[in-house]
mmCIF file with all atom_site columns, C-alpha atoms and ligand atoms in Angstrom:
data_model
loop_
_atom_site.group_PDB
_atom_site.id
_atom_site.type_symbol
_atom_site.label_atom_id
_atom_site.label_alt_id
_atom_site.label_comp_id
_atom_site.label_asym_id
_atom_site.label_entity_id
_atom_site.label_seq_id
_atom_site.pdbx_PDB_ins_code
_atom_site.Cartn_x
_atom_site.Cartn_y
_atom_site.Cartn_z
_atom_site.occupancy
_atom_site.B_iso_or_equiv
_atom_site.pdbx_formal_charge
_atom_site.auth_seq_id
_atom_site.auth_comp_id
_atom_site.auth_asym_id
_atom_site.auth_atom_id
_atom_site.pdbx_PDB_model_num
ATOM   1   C CA  . MET A 1 1   ? 128.134 96.969  101.749 1.00 0.00 ? 1092 MET A CA  1
ATOM   2   C CA  . ARG A 1 2   ? 125.148 99.101  101.801 1.00 0.00 ? 1093 ARG A CA  1
ATOM   3   C CA  . GLU A 1 3   ? 124.875 102.285 99.532  1.00 0.00 ? 1094 GLU A CA  1
ATOM   4   C CA  . GLU A 1 4   ? 124.345 105.335 101.809 1.00 0.00 ? 1095 GLU A CA  1
ATOM   5   C CA  . ASP A 1 5   ? 121.586 106.729 99.690  1.00 0.00 ? 1096 ASP A CA  1
ATOM   6   C CA  . LEU A 1 6   ? 119.763 103.444 99.116  1.00 0.00 ? 1097 LEU A CA  1
ATOM   7   C CA  . GLU A 1 7   ? 116.346 103.448 100.866 1.00 0.00 ? 1098 GLU A CA  1
ATOM   8   C CA  . ILE A 1 8   ? 115.881 100.644 103.201 1.00 0.00 ? 1099 ILE A CA  1
ATOM   9   C CA  . ALA A 1 9   ? 112.399 99.025  103.060 1.00 0.00 ? 1100 ALA A CA  1
ATOM   10  C CA  . ILE A 1 10  ? 111.303 96.554  105.721 1.00 0.00 ? 1101 ILE A CA  1
ATOM   11  C CA  . LYS A 1 11  ? 108.052 94.332  105.164 1.00 0.00 ? 1102 LYS A CA  1
ATOM   12  C CA  . VAL A 1 12  ? 106.444 93.502  108.550 1.00 0.00 ? 1103 VAL A CA  1
ATOM   13  C CA  . VAL A 1 13  ? 103.652 91.002  108.801 1.00 0.00 ? 1104 VAL A CA  1
ATOM   14  C CA  . ILE A 1 14  ? 101.222 91.220  111.767 1.00 0.00 ? 1105 ILE A CA  1
ATOM   15  C CA  . VAL A 1 15  ? 99.701  88.026  112.566 1.00 0.00 ? 1106 VAL A CA  1
ATOM   16  C CA  . GLY A 1 16  ? 97.338  86.410  115.239 1.00 0.00 ? 1107 GLY A CA  1
ATOM   17  C CA  . ASN A 1 17  ? 93.648  85.609  115.666 1.00 0.00 ? 1108 ASN A CA  1
ATOM   18  C CA  . GLY A 1 18  ? 91.009  88.022  114.559 1.00 0.00 ? 1109 GLY A CA  1
ATOM   19  C CA  . ALA A 1 19  ? 89.948  90.829  116.667 1.00 0.00 ? 1110 ALA A CA  1
ATOM   20  C CA  . VAL A 1 20  ? 93.209  91.000  118.799 1.00 0.00 ? 1111 VAL A CA  1
ATOM   21  C CA  . GLY A 1 21  ? 93.991  94.503  117.354 1.00 0.00 ? 1112 GLY A CA  1
ATOM   22  C CA  . LYS A 1 22  ? 96.266  93.872  114.279 1.00 0.00 ? 1113 LYS A CA  1
ATOM   23  C CA  . SER A 1 23  ? 94.495  96.565  112.034 1.00 0.00 ? 1114 SER A CA  1
ATOM   24  C CA  . SER A 1 24  ? 94.221  98.869  114.803 1.00 0.00 ? 1115 SER A CA  1
ATOM   25  C CA  . MET A 1 25  ? 97.895  98.715  115.539 1.00 0.00 ? 1116 MET A CA  1
ATOM   26  C CA  . ILE A 1 26  ? 98.768  99.316  111.931 1.00 0.00 ? 1117 ILE A CA  1
ATOM   27  C CA  . GLN A 1 27  ? 96.346  102.260 111.809 1.00 0.00 ? 1118 GLN A CA  1
ATOM   28  C CA  . ARG A 1 28  ? 97.665  103.680 114.997 1.00 0.00 ? 1119 ARG A CA  1
ATOM   29  C CA  . TYR A 1 29  ? 101.185 103.274 113.941 1.00 0.00 ? 1120 TYR A CA  1
ATOM   30  C CA  . CYS A 1 30  ? 100.722 104.622 110.410 1.00 0.00 ? 1121 CYS A CA  1
ATOM   31  C CA  . LYS A 1 31  ? 98.092  107.168 110.917 1.00 0.00 ? 1122 LYS A CA  1
ATOM   32  C CA  . GLY A 1 32  ? 97.988  108.008 114.394 1.00 0.00 ? 1123 GLY A CA  1
ATOM   33  C CA  . THR A 1 33  ? 94.254  107.184 114.858 1.00 0.00 ? 1124 THR A CA  1
ATOM   34  C CA  . PHE A 1 34  ? 92.186  104.780 116.725 1.00 0.00 ? 1125 PHE A CA  1
ATOM   35  C CA  . THR A 1 35  ? 88.669  103.772 116.023 1.00 0.00 ? 1126 THR A CA  1
ATOM   36  C CA  . LYS A 1 36  ? 86.271  100.969 117.105 1.00 0.00 ? 1127 LYS A CA  1
ATOM   37  C CA  . ASP A 1 37  ? 85.521  99.986  113.398 1.00 0.00 ? 1128 ASP A CA  1
ATOM   38  C CA  . TYR A 1 38  ? 87.046  100.879 110.435 1.00 0.00 ? 1129 TYR A CA  1
ATOM   39  C CA  . LYS A 1 39  ? 88.347  97.732  108.876 1.00 0.00 ? 1130 LYS A CA  1
ATOM   40  C CA  . LYS A 1 40  ? 85.938  97.728  105.888 1.00 0.00 ? 1131 LYS A CA  1
ATOM   41  C CA  . THR A 1 41  ? 87.052  100.981 104.821 1.00 0.00 ? 1132 THR A CA  1
ATOM   42  C CA  . ILE A 1 42  ? 90.788  100.108 104.815 1.00 0.00 ? 1133 ILE A CA  1
ATOM   43  C CA  . GLY A 1 43  ? 90.795  97.921  101.822 1.00 0.00 ? 1134 GLY A CA  1
ATOM   44  C CA  . VAL A 1 44  ? 94.555  97.983  101.075 1.00 0.00 ? 1135 VAL A CA  1
ATOM   45  C CA  . ASP A 1 45  ? 97.205  95.451  101.482 1.00 0.00 ? 1136 ASP A CA  1
ATOM   46  C CA  . PHE A 1 46  ? 99.483  97.427  103.729 1.00 0.00 ? 1137 PHE A CA  1
ATOM   47  C CA  . LEU A 1 47  ? 100.052 101.012 105.226 1.00 0.00 ? 1138 LEU A CA  1
ATOM   48  C CA  . GLU A 1 48  ? 103.593 102.446 105.541 1.00 0.00 ? 1139 GLU A CA  1
ATOM   49  C CA  . ARG A 1 49  ? 105.563 104.703 107.689 1.00 0.00 ? 1140 ARG A CA  1
ATOM   50  C CA  . GLN A 1 50  ? 108.905 106.254 107.271 1.00 0.00 ? 1141 GLN A CA  1
ATOM   51  C CA  . ILE A 1 51  ? 111.223 106.343 110.322 1.00 0.00 ? 1142 ILE A CA  1
ATOM   52  C CA  . GLU A 1 52  ? 114.675 107.159 111.218 1.00 0.00 ? 1143 GLU A CA  1
ATOM   53  C CA  . CYS A 1 53  ? 116.358 104.273 113.061 1.00 0.00 ? 1144 CYS A CA  1
ATOM   54  C CA  . ASP A 1 54  ? 119.977 103.930 114.195 1.00 0.00 ? 1145 ASP A CA  1
ATOM   55  C CA  . GLY A 1 55  ? 120.937 106.809 111.746 1.00 0.00 ? 1146 GLY A CA  1
ATOM   56  C CA  . GLU A 1 56  ? 119.275 105.077 108.719 1.00 0.00 ? 1147 GLU A CA  1
ATOM   57  C CA  . GLU A 1 57  ? 116.019 106.126 106.859 1.00 0.00 ? 1148 GLU A CA  1
ATOM   58  C CA  . VAL A 1 58  ? 113.622 103.119 106.844 1.00 0.00 ? 1149 VAL A CA  1
ATOM   59  C CA  . ARG A 1 59  ? 110.268 102.779 105.181 1.00 0.00 ? 1150 ARG A CA  1
ATOM   60  C CA  . LEU A 1 60  ? 108.321 100.207 107.234 1.00 0.00 ? 1151 LEU A CA  1
ATOM   61  C CA  . MET A 1 61  ? 105.450 98.462  105.214 1.00 0.00 ? 1152 MET A CA  1
ATOM   62  C CA  . LEU A 1 62  ? 102.948 97.116  107.624 1.00 0.00 ? 1153 LEU A CA  1
ATOM   63  C CA  . TRP A 1 63  ? 100.916 94.352  105.977 1.00 0.00 ? 1154 TRP A CA  1
ATOM   64  C CA  . ASP A 1 64  ? 97.384  93.685  107.114 1.00 0.00 ? 1155 ASP A CA  1
ATOM   65  C CA  . THR A 1 65  ? 95.599  90.403  106.924 1.00 0.00 ? 1156 THR A CA  1
ATOM   66  C CA  . ALA A 1 66  ? 92.354  92.254  106.115 1.00 0.00 ? 1157 ALA A CA  1
ATOM   67  C CA  . GLY A 1 67  ? 90.177  89.666  108.256 1.00 0.00 ? 1158 GLY A CA  1
ATOM   68  C CA  . GLN A 1 68  ? 91.327  86.646  106.136 1.00 0.00 ? 1159 GLN A CA  1
ATOM   69  C CA  . GLU A 1 69  ? 92.777  85.004  109.381 1.00 0.00 ? 1160 GLU A CA  1
ATOM   70  C CA  . GLU A 1 70  ? 89.334  83.998  110.148 1.00 0.00 ? 1161 GLU A CA  1
ATOM   71  C CA  . PHE A 1 71  ? 89.305  81.571  107.013 1.00 0.00 ? 1162 PHE A CA  1
ATOM   72  C CA  . ASP A 1 72  ? 92.773  80.480  107.582 1.00 0.00 ? 1163 ASP A CA  1
ATOM   73  C CA  . ALA A 1 73  ? 93.290  81.573  104.004 1.00 0.00 ? 1164 ALA A CA  1
ATOM   74  C CA  . ILE A 1 74  ? 96.128  83.982  104.340 1.00 0.00 ? 1165 ILE A CA  1
ATOM   75  C CA  . THR A 1 75  ? 97.981  83.428  101.148 1.00 0.00 ? 1166 THR A CA  1
ATOM   76  C CA  . LYS A 1 76  ? 101.775 83.289  100.488 1.00 0.00 ? 1167 LYS A CA  1
ATOM   77  C CA  . ALA A 1 77  ? 101.610 86.684  98.926  1.00 0.00 ? 1168 ALA A CA  1
ATOM   78  C CA  . TYR A 1 78  ? 100.920 88.070  102.493 1.00 0.00 ? 1169 TYR A CA  1
ATOM   79  C CA  . TYR A 1 79  ? 104.086 86.491  103.817 1.00 0.00 ? 1170 TYR A CA  1
ATOM   80  C CA  . ARG A 1 80  ? 106.221 86.839  100.908 1.00 0.00 ? 1171 ARG A CA  1
ATOM   81  C CA  . GLY A 1 81  ? 109.433 88.484  101.449 1.00 0.00 ? 1172 GLY A CA  1
ATOM   82  C CA  . ALA A 1 82  ? 108.390 89.607  105.102 1.00 0.00 ? 1173 ALA A CA  1
ATOM   83  C CA  . GLN A 1 83  ? 111.468 90.531  107.095 1.00 0.00 ? 1174 GLN A CA  1
ATOM   84  C CA  . ALA A 1 84  ? 109.960 91.103  110.603 1.00 0.00 ? 1175 ALA A CA  1
ATOM   85  C CA  . CYS A 1 85  ? 106.822 89.684  112.406 1.00 0.00 ? 1176 CYS A CA  1
ATOM   86  C CA  . VAL A 1 86  ? 104.460 90.860  115.107 1.00 0.00 ? 1177 VAL A CA  1
ATOM   87  C CA  . LEU A 1 87  ? 102.836 87.763  116.812 1.00 0.00 ? 1178 LEU A CA  1
ATOM   88  C CA  . ALA A 1 88  ? 99.645  89.502  118.553 1.00 0.00 ? 1179 ALA A CA  1
ATOM   89  C CA  . PHE A 1 89  ? 97.353  88.145  121.183 1.00 0.00 ? 1180 PHE A CA  1
ATOM   90  C CA  . SER A 1 90  ? 94.893  89.862  123.205 1.00 0.00 ? 1181 SER A CA  1
ATOM   91  C CA  . THR A 1 91  ? 94.686  90.131  127.050 1.00 0.00 ? 1182 THR A CA  1
ATOM   92  C CA  . THR A 1 92  ? 91.084  89.250  126.752 1.00 0.00 ? 1183 THR A CA  1
ATOM   93  C CA  . ASP A 1 93  ? 90.917  86.608  124.466 1.00 0.00 ? 1184 ASP A CA  1
ATOM   94  C CA  . ARG A 1 94  ? 92.350  83.013  125.887 1.00 0.00 ? 1185 ARG A CA  1
ATOM   95  C CA  . ASP A 1 95  ? 92.161  81.361  122.255 1.00 0.00 ? 1186 ASP A CA  1
ATOM   96  C CA  . SER A 1 96  ? 94.319  84.012  120.721 1.00 0.00 ? 1187 SER A CA  1
ATOM   97  C CA  . PHE A 1 97  ? 97.089  83.288  123.300 1.00 0.00 ? 1188 PHE A CA  1
ATOM   98  C CA  . GLU A 1 98  ? 96.875  79.702  122.612 1.00 0.00 ? 1189 GLU A CA  1
ATOM   99  C CA  . ALA A 1 99  ? 96.958  80.174  118.806 1.00 0.00 ? 1190 ALA A CA  1
ATOM   100 C CA  . ILE A 1 100 ? 100.454 82.027  118.960 1.00 0.00 ? 1191 ILE A CA  1
ATOM   101 C CA  . GLN A 1 101 ? 102.414 78.750  118.520 1.00 0.00 ? 1192 GLN A CA  1
ATOM   102 C CA  . SER A 1 102 ? 100.707 77.887  115.268 1.00 0.00 ? 1193 SER A CA  1
ATOM   103 C CA  . TRP A 1 103 ? 100.974 81.426  113.999 1.00 0.00 ? 1194 TRP A CA  1
ATOM   104 C CA  . LYS A 1 104 ? 104.650 81.373  114.678 1.00 0.00 ? 1195 LYS A CA  1
ATOM   105 C CA  . LYS A 1 105 ? 104.930 78.150  112.815 1.00 0.00 ? 1196 LYS A CA  1
ATOM   106 C CA  . LYS A 1 106 ? 103.154 79.629  109.717 1.00 0.00 ? 1197 LYS A CA  1
ATOM   107 C CA  . VAL A 1 107 ? 105.451 82.597  109.570 1.00 0.00 ? 1198 VAL A CA  1
ATOM   108 C CA  . GLU A 1 108 ? 108.467 80.251  110.111 1.00 0.00 ? 1199 GLU A CA  1
ATOM   109 C CA  . ASP A 1 109 ? 107.339 77.946  107.192 1.00 0.00 ? 1200 ASP A CA  1
ATOM   110 C CA  . GLU A 1 110 ? 107.035 80.716  104.812 1.00 0.00 ? 1201 GLU A CA  1
ATOM   111 C CA  . CYS A 1 111 ? 109.755 83.131  105.995 1.00 0.00 ? 1202 CYS A CA  1
ATOM   112 C CA  . GLY A 1 112 ? 112.319 81.322  107.923 1.00 0.00 ? 1203 GLY A CA  1
ATOM   113 C CA  . GLU A 1 113 ? 113.598 82.779  111.168 1.00 0.00 ? 1204 GLU A CA  1
ATOM   114 C CA  . ILE A 1 114 ? 112.806 86.480  111.070 1.00 0.00 ? 1205 ILE A CA  1
ATOM   115 C CA  . PRO A 1 115 ? 113.066 89.033  113.893 1.00 0.00 ? 1206 PRO A CA  1
ATOM   116 C CA  . THR A 1 116 ? 109.688 88.754  115.872 1.00 0.00 ? 1207 THR A CA  1
ATOM   117 C CA  . VAL A 1 117 ? 107.942 90.330  118.822 1.00 0.00 ? 1208 VAL A CA  1
ATOM   118 C CA  . LEU A 1 118 ? 105.163 88.649  120.811 1.00 0.00 ? 1209 LEU A CA  1
ATOM   119 C CA  . VAL A 1 119 ? 102.768 91.365  121.554 1.00 0.00 ? 1210 VAL A CA  1
ATOM   120 C CA  . GLN A 1 120 ? 100.183 91.167  124.426 1.00 0.00 ? 1211 GLN A CA  1
ATOM   121 C CA  . ASN A 1 121 ? 97.699  93.703  123.359 1.00 0.00 ? 1212 ASN A CA  1
ATOM   122 C CA  . LYS A 1 122 ? 94.836  95.395  125.087 1.00 0.00 ? 1213 LYS A CA  1
ATOM   123 C CA  . ILE A 1 123 ? 96.797  95.856  128.313 1.00 0.00 ? 1214 ILE A CA  1
ATOM   124 C CA  . ASP A 1 124 ? 94.205  98.687  129.175 1.00 0.00 ? 1215 ASP A CA  1
ATOM   125 C CA  . LEU A 1 125 ? 91.773  95.843  129.911 1.00 0.00 ? 1216 LEU A CA  1
ATOM   126 C CA  . LEU A 1 126 ? 94.232  94.022  132.338 1.00 0.00 ? 1217 LEU A CA  1
ATOM   127 C CA  . GLU A 1 127 ? 91.389  93.784  134.945 1.00 0.00 ? 1218 GLU A CA  1
ATOM   128 C CA  . GLN A 1 128 ? 89.602  91.496  132.514 1.00 0.00 ? 1219 GLN A CA  1
ATOM   129 C CA  . THR A 1 129 ? 92.671  89.263  131.682 1.00 0.00 ? 1220 THR A CA  1
ATOM   130 C CA  . VAL A 1 130 ? 92.377  85.705  130.963 1.00 0.00 ? 1221 VAL A CA  1
ATOM   131 C CA  . VAL A 1 131 ? 96.268  85.051  130.771 1.00 0.00 ? 1222 VAL A CA  1
ATOM   132 C CA  . ASP A 1 132 ? 98.705  84.556  133.564 1.00 0.00 ? 1223 ASP A CA  1
ATOM   133 C CA  . PRO A 1 133 ? 101.706 86.873  133.062 1.00 0.00 ? 1224 PRO A CA  1
ATOM   134 C CA  . GLU A 1 134 ? 104.001 83.823  133.942 1.00 0.00 ? 1225 GLU A CA  1
ATOM   135 C CA  . GLU A 1 135 ? 102.817 81.735  131.265 1.00 0.00 ? 1226 GLU A CA  1
ATOM   136 C CA  . VAL A 1 136 ? 103.050 84.570  128.768 1.00 0.00 ? 1227 VAL A CA  1
ATOM   137 C CA  . ASP A 1 137 ? 106.721 84.984  129.938 1.00 0.00 ? 1228 ASP A CA  1
ATOM   138 C CA  . LEU A 1 138 ? 107.208 81.245  129.389 1.00 0.00 ? 1229 LEU A CA  1
ATOM   139 C CA  . LEU A 1 139 ? 105.848 81.351  125.809 1.00 0.00 ? 1230 LEU A CA  1
ATOM   140 C CA  . ALA A 1 140 ? 108.040 84.184  124.962 1.00 0.00 ? 1231 ALA A CA  1
ATOM   141 C CA  . ARG A 1 141 ? 111.040 82.293  126.162 1.00 0.00 ? 1232 ARG A CA  1
ATOM   142 C CA  . ALA A 1 142 ? 109.932 79.039  124.592 1.00 0.00 ? 1233 ALA A CA  1
ATOM   143 C CA  . LEU A 1 143 ? 109.614 81.054  121.025 1.00 0.00 ? 1234 LEU A CA  1
ATOM   144 C CA  . GLY A 1 144 ? 112.802 82.689  121.718 1.00 0.00 ? 1235 GLY A CA  1
ATOM   145 C CA  . CYS A 1 145 ? 110.992 86.036  121.058 1.00 0.00 ? 1236 CYS A CA  1
ATOM   146 C CA  . ARG A 1 146 ? 111.047 89.487  122.878 1.00 0.00 ? 1237 ARG A CA  1
ATOM   147 C CA  . LEU A 1 147 ? 107.712 90.143  124.698 1.00 0.00 ? 1238 LEU A CA  1
ATOM   148 C CA  . MET A 1 148 ? 106.030 93.498  124.464 1.00 0.00 ? 1239 MET A CA  1
ATOM   149 C CA  . HIS A 1 149 ? 102.804 94.846  126.274 1.00 0.00 ? 1240 HIS A CA  1
ATOM   150 C CA  . THR A 1 150 ? 100.805 97.182  124.307 1.00 0.00 ? 1241 THR A CA  1
ATOM   151 C CA  . SER A 1 151 ? 97.671  99.185  124.332 1.00 0.00 ? 1242 SER A CA  1
ATOM   152 C CA  . VAL A 1 152 ? 96.882  100.263 120.867 1.00 0.00 ? 1243 VAL A CA  1
ATOM   153 C CA  . LYS A 1 153 ? 93.910  102.120 122.253 1.00 0.00 ? 1244 LYS A CA  1
ATOM   154 C CA  . GLU A 1 154 ? 95.917  104.058 124.688 1.00 0.00 ? 1245 GLU A CA  1
ATOM   155 C CA  . ASP A 1 155 ? 98.988  104.243 122.535 1.00 0.00 ? 1246 ASP A CA  1
ATOM   156 C CA  . VAL A 1 156 ? 101.104 102.346 124.901 1.00 0.00 ? 1247 VAL A CA  1
ATOM   157 C CA  . ASN A 1 157 ? 104.394 100.700 123.486 1.00 0.00 ? 1248 ASN A CA  1
ATOM   158 C CA  . VAL A 1 158 ? 103.143 100.592 119.712 1.00 0.00 ? 1249 VAL A CA  1
ATOM   159 C CA  . ASN A 1 159 ? 106.240 102.637 118.546 1.00 0.00 ? 1250 ASN A CA  1
ATOM   160 C CA  . ALA A 1 160 ? 108.494 100.560 120.719 1.00 0.00 ? 1251 ALA A CA  1
ATOM   161 C CA  . VAL A 1 161 ? 107.407 97.451  118.794 1.00 0.00 ? 1252 VAL A CA  1
ATOM   162 C CA  . PHE A 1 162 ? 108.292 98.686  115.483 1.00 0.00 ? 1253 PHE A CA  1
ATOM   163 C CA  . ARG A 1 163 ? 111.348 100.488 116.554 1.00 0.00 ? 1254 ARG A CA  1
ATOM   164 C CA  . PHE A 1 164 ? 112.613 97.248  118.159 1.00 0.00 ? 1255 PHE A CA  1
ATOM   165 C CA  . LEU A 1 165 ? 112.034 95.215  115.178 1.00 0.00 ? 1256 LEU A CA  1
ATOM   166 C CA  . THR A 1 166 ? 113.546 97.748  112.777 1.00 0.00 ? 1257 THR A CA  1
ATOM   167 C CA  . SER A 1 167 ? 116.600 97.954  114.872 1.00 0.00 ? 1258 SER A CA  1
ATOM   168 C CA  . ARG A 1 168 ? 116.942 94.119  114.639 1.00 0.00 ? 1259 ARG A CA  1
ATOM   169 C CA  . CYS A 1 169 ? 116.374 93.964  110.921 1.00 0.00 ? 1260 CYS A CA  1
ATOM   170 C CA  . LEU A 1 170 ? 119.095 96.651  110.461 1.00 0.00 ? 1261 LEU A CA  1
ATOM   171 C CA  . ILE A 1 171 ? 121.547 94.553  112.410 1.00 0.00 ? 1262 ILE A CA  1
ATOM   172 C CA  . GLU A 1 172 ? 120.835 91.669  110.165 1.00 0.00 ? 1263 GLU A CA  1
ATOM   173 C CA  . MET A 1 173 ? 121.409 93.592  107.035 1.00 0.00 ? 1264 MET A CA  1
HETATM 174 P P1  . GDP B 2 .   ? 92.151  92.503  114.011 1.00 0.00 ? 796  GDP B P1  1
HETATM 175 O O1  . GDP B 2 .   ? 90.800  91.670  113.654 1.00 0.00 ? 796  GDP B O1  1
HETATM 176 O O2  . GDP B 2 .   ? 93.098  91.669  114.756 1.00 0.00 ? 796  GDP B O2  1
HETATM 177 O O3  . GDP B 2 .   ? 92.692  93.375  112.984 1.00 0.00 ? 796  GDP B O3  1
HETATM 178 O O4  . GDP B 2 .   ? 91.558  93.548  115.300 1.00 0.00 ? 796  GDP B O4  1
HETATM 179 P P2  . GDP B 2 .   ? 90.971  94.945  114.913 1.00 0.00 ? 796  GDP B P2  1
HETATM 180 O O5  . GDP B 2 .   ? 92.085  95.933  114.807 1.00 0.00 ? 796  GDP B O5  1
HETATM 181 O O6  . GDP B 2 .   ? 89.969  94.988  113.928 1.00 0.00 ? 796  GDP B O6  1
HETATM 182 O O7  . GDP B 2 .   ? 90.414  95.297  116.654 1.00 0.00 ? 796  GDP B O7  1
HETATM 183 C C1  . GDP B 2 .   ? 89.421  94.592  117.174 1.00 0.00 ? 796  GDP B C1  1
HETATM 184 C C2  . GDP B 2 .   ? 88.780  95.356  118.007 1.00 0.00 ? 796  GDP B C2  1
HETATM 185 O O8  . GDP B 2 .   ? 89.443  95.541  119.200 1.00 0.00 ? 796  GDP B O8  1
HETATM 186 C C3  . GDP B 2 .   ? 88.353  96.763  117.605 1.00 0.00 ? 796  GDP B C3  1
HETATM 187 O O9  . GDP B 2 .   ? 87.091  97.049  118.359 1.00 0.00 ? 796  GDP B O9  1
HETATM 188 C C4  . GDP B 2 .   ? 89.470  97.613  118.206 1.00 0.00 ? 796  GDP B C4  1
HETATM 189 O O10 . GDP B 2 .   ? 88.938  98.950  118.505 1.00 0.00 ? 796  GDP B O10 1
HETATM 190 C C5  . GDP B 2 .   ? 89.562  96.908  119.661 1.00 0.00 ? 796  GDP B C5  1
HETATM 191 N N1  . GDP B 2 .   ? 90.992  97.211  120.038 1.00 0.00 ? 796  GDP B N1  1
HETATM 192 C C6  . GDP B 2 .   ? 92.194  97.143  119.229 1.00 0.00 ? 796  GDP B C6  1
HETATM 193 N N2  . GDP B 2 .   ? 93.494  97.242  120.120 1.00 0.00 ? 796  GDP B N2  1
HETATM 194 C C7  . GDP B 2 .   ? 92.720  97.675  121.327 1.00 0.00 ? 796  GDP B C7  1
HETATM 195 C C8  . GDP B 2 .   ? 93.341  97.992  122.817 1.00 0.00 ? 796  GDP B C8  1
HETATM 196 O O11 . GDP B 2 .   ? 94.649  98.019  122.645 1.00 0.00 ? 796  GDP B O11 1
HETATM 197 N N3  . GDP B 2 .   ? 92.567  98.120  123.612 1.00 0.00 ? 796  GDP B N3  1
HETATM 198 C C9  . GDP B 2 .   ? 91.097  97.854  123.663 1.00 0.00 ? 796  GDP B C9  1
HETATM 199 N N4  . GDP B 2 .   ? 90.436  98.223  124.573 1.00 0.00 ? 796  GDP B N4  1
HETATM 200 N N5  . GDP B 2 .   ? 90.516  97.611  122.425 1.00 0.00 ? 796  GDP B N5  1
HETATM 201 C C10 . GDP B 2 .   ? 91.513  97.489  121.275 1.00 0.00 ? 796  GDP B C10 1
#
């Protein structure tokens, strides 16, 4: 049984191809800011945010790949102990959509089955979309993941992603 005063910390990994908005999402959620280019100034492994969810105080640690995804060199340390996952692709980047299955597999190989959300980011750019909503639905179903549409830029659904994951993690604890 869980101790009432024990703090719950949840490590969340955010994976996907470069430039889909992973760092922006972490920054938005933890700091409430959005900028076009800040990556080089982050220089940390993760940012965190404390939230209350289902009556529990939870500390979410959101891990950033810090650009390493470009070299396919994300280390085991990045995945180690992750309890939840965001699989992110961009509305305007076909390759990022097609890479989702392989990202899912990488996470699964390291972490097993953990609560996961498939996130289609940059929905503010829907007029430039290169993915068909039906194929996105199909992929989510095939992966057995909840699908969410976000705009980190316009702050749409970002909180919902992390609230959903937190809630799912708490159920499993
Ligand atoms: P990462 O490589 O996946 O971490 O991607 P970044 O967070 O560095 O974002 C890549 C670029 O996409 C940056 O210029 C961001 O400002 C931009 N970006 C991130 N999210 C959104 C979004 O929801 N809408 C739009 N239009 N641009 C975004």
